[in-house]
Coordinates of C-alpha atoms in Angstrom, one line a residue:
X1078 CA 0.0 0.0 0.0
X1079 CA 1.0 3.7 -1.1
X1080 CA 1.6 6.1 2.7
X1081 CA 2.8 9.3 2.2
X1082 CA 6.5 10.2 3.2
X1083 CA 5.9 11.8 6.5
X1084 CA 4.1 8.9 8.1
X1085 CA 7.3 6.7 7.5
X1086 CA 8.2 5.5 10.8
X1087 CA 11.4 2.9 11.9
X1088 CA 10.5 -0.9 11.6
X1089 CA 8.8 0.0 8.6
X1090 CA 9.3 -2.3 5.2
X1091 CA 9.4 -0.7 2.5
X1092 CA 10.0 -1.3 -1.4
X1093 CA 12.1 1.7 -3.1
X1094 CA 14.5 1.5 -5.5
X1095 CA 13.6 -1.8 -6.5
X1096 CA 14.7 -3.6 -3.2
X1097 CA 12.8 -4.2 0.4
X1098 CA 14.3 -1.6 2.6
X1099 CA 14.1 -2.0 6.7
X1100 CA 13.7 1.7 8.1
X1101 CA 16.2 2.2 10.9
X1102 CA 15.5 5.5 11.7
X1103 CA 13.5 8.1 10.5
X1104 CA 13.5 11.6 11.9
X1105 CA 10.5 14.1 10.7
X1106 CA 11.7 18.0 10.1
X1107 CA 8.7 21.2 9.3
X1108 CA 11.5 23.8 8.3
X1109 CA 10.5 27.1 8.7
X1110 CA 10.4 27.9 5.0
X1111 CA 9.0 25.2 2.8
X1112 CA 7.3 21.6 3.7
X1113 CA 8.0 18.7 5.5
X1114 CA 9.9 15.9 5.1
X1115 CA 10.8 12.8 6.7
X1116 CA 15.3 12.2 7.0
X1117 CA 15.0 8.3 6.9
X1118 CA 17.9 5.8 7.3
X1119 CA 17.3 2.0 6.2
X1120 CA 18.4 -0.7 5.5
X1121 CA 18.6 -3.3 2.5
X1122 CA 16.9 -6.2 3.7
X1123 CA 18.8 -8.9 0.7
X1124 CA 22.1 -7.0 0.2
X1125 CA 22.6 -5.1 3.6
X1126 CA 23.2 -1.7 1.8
X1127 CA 22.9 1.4 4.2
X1128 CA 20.1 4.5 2.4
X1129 CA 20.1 8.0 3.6
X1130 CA 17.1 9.6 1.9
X1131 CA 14.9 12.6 2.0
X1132 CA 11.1 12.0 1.8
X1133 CA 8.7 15.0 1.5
X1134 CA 5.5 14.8 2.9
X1135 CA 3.9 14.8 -0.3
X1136 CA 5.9 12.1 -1.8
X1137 CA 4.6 8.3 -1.7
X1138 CA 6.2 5.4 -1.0
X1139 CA 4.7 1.7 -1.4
X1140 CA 5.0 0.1 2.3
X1141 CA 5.5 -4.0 2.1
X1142 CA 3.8 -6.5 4.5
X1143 CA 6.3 -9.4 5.3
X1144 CA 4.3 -12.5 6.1
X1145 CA 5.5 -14.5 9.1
X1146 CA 5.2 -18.2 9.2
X1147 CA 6.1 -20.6 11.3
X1148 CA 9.3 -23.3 10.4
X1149 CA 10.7 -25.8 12.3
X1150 CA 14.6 -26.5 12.3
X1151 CA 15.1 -30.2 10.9
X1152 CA 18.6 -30.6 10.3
X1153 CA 22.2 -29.2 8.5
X1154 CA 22.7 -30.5 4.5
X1155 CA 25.8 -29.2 4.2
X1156 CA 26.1 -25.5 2.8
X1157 CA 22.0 -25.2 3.5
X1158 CA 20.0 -26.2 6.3
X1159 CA 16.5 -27.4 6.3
X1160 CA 13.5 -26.0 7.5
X1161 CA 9.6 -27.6 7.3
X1162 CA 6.6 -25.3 7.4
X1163 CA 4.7 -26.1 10.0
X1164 CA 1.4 -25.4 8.6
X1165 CA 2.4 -27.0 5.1
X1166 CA 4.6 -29.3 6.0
X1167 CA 6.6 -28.5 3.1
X1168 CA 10.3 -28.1 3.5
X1169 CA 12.5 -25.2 2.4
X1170 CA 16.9 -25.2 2.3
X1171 CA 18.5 -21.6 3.3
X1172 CA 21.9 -21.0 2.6
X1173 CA 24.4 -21.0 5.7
X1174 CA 25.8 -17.8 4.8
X1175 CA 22.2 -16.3 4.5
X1176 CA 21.7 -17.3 8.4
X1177 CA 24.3 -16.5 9.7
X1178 CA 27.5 -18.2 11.2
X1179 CA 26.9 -16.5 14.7
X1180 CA 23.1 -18.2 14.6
X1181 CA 23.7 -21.6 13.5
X1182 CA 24.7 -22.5 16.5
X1183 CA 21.8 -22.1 18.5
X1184 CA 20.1 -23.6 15.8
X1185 CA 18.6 -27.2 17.2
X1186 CA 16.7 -29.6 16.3
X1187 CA 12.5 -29.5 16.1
X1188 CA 13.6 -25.9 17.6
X1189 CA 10.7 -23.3 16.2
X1190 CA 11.5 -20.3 14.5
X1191 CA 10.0 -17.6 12.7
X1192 CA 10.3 -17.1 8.9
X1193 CA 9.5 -13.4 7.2
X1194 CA 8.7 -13.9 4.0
X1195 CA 8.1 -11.7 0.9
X1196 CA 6.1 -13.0 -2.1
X1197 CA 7.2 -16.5 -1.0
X1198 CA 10.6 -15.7 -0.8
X1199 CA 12.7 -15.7 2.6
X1200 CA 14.1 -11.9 3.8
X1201 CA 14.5 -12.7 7.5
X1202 CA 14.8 -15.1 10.4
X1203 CA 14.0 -14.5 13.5
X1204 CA 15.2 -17.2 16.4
X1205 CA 13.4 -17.9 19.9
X1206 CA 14.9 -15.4 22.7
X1207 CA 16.6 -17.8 24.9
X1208 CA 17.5 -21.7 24.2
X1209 CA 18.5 -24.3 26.9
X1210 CA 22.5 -25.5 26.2
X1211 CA 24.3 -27.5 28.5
X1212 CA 27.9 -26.6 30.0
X1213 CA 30.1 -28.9 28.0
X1214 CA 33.5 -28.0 29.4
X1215 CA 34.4 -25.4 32.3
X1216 CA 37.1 -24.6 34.9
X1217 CA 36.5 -26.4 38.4
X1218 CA 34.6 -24.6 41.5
X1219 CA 36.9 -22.9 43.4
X1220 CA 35.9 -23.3 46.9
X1221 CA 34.6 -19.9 48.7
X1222 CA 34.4 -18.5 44.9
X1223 CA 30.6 -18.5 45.0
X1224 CA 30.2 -14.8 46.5
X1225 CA 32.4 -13.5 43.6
X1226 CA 30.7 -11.3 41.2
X1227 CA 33.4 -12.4 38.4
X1228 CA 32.0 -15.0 35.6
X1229 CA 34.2 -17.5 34.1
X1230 CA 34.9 -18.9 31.0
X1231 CA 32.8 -22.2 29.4
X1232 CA 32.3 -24.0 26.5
X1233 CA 28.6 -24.9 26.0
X1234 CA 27.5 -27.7 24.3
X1235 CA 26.9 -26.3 21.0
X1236 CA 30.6 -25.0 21.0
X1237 CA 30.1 -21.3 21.4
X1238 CA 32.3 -19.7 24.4
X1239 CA 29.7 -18.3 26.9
X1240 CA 31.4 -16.7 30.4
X1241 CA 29.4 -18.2 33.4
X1242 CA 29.2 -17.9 37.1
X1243 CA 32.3 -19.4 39.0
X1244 CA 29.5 -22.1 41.2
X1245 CA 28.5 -23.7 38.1
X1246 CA 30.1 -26.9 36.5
X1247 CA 30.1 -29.0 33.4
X1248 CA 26.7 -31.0 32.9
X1249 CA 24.7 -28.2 34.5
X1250 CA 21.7 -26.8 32.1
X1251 CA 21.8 -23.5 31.3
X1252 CA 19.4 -20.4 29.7
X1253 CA 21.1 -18.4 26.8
X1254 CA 20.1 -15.5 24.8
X1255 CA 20.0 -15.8 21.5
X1256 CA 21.0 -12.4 20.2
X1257 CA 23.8 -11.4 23.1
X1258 CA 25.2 -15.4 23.3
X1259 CA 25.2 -14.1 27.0
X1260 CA 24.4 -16.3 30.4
X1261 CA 20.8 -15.2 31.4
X1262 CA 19.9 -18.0 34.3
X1263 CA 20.5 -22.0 35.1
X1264 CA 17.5 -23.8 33.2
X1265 CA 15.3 -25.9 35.9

């Protein structure tokens, strides 16, 4: 649908240029001589290109709706890895590099994520907040080291380094956030 330039606000999709731009910001000026307009940064949702532009009020710009469906992680084929559509059933491969290396790794299996999609093409992947990893490998408990605010070092069981609390030891079950890769609580 068309909106005019001085509604854009950030989160916003929007196709320009022949590409699907992510606003990132957007900041609306009234000049004391002449109209409005709209300064608006975004961002190319398939290349990753950066866009300063200028919208007046009266200028239009088509706003896109991504659909988001629901995919379940099934496994790694190599280079790709496969998802299923939940509702469908049917199964779709996305490229490694398209995920993203720091990603994959919380990536498990039957795990539930959310797929944008844009004419039935993928732009974006969104993973659940927090997933449950077990400490693989860690330093021992120092005795009397339980008061200490300092973290330590440990290697979770999908191999990503993660820094947690000195009173925890391998085996133990542990809460992650996905976006950070940062120690939120021990899972119960």
């Amino acid at each position: 649908m068309k909106i005019n330039g001085n509604t854009i606000k950030p989160g916003m999709v929007l196709q320009h240029n022949g590409g699907l731009w992510v606003v990132t910001k957007a900041s609306h000026v009234k000049p004391g001589k002449g109209g409005a307009f709209a300064n608006v940064e975004a961002k190319n949702l398939e290349t990753g290109n950066k866009l300063n532009e200028r919208f007046r009020s009266e200028d239009k710009v088509e706003r896109v709706t991504l659909e988001q469906k629901d995919f379940s992680y099934l496994f790694d084929n190599g280079d790709s890895l496969v998802f299923m559509d939940d509702a469908t059933y049917e199964q779709i491969e996305l490229q490694k590099d398209w995920v993203g290396e720091d990603r994959i790794p919380y990536l498990q299996e039957g795990m539930k994520v959310i797929i944008e999609m844009h004419e039935e093409r993928p732009i974006g992947l969104e993973l659940p907040d927090q997933v449950v990893l077990e400490v693989a490998e860690t330093e021992p408990t120092v005795k009397g080291q339980t008061a200490s605010s300092s973290y330590k070092p440990a290697i979770a069981s999908n191999g990503v380094r993660i820094m947690i609390p000195p009173y925890m030891s391998a085996g133990e079950r542990i809460i992650v956030d996905t976006t950070s890769g940062e120690y939120v609580r021990r899972a119960d």
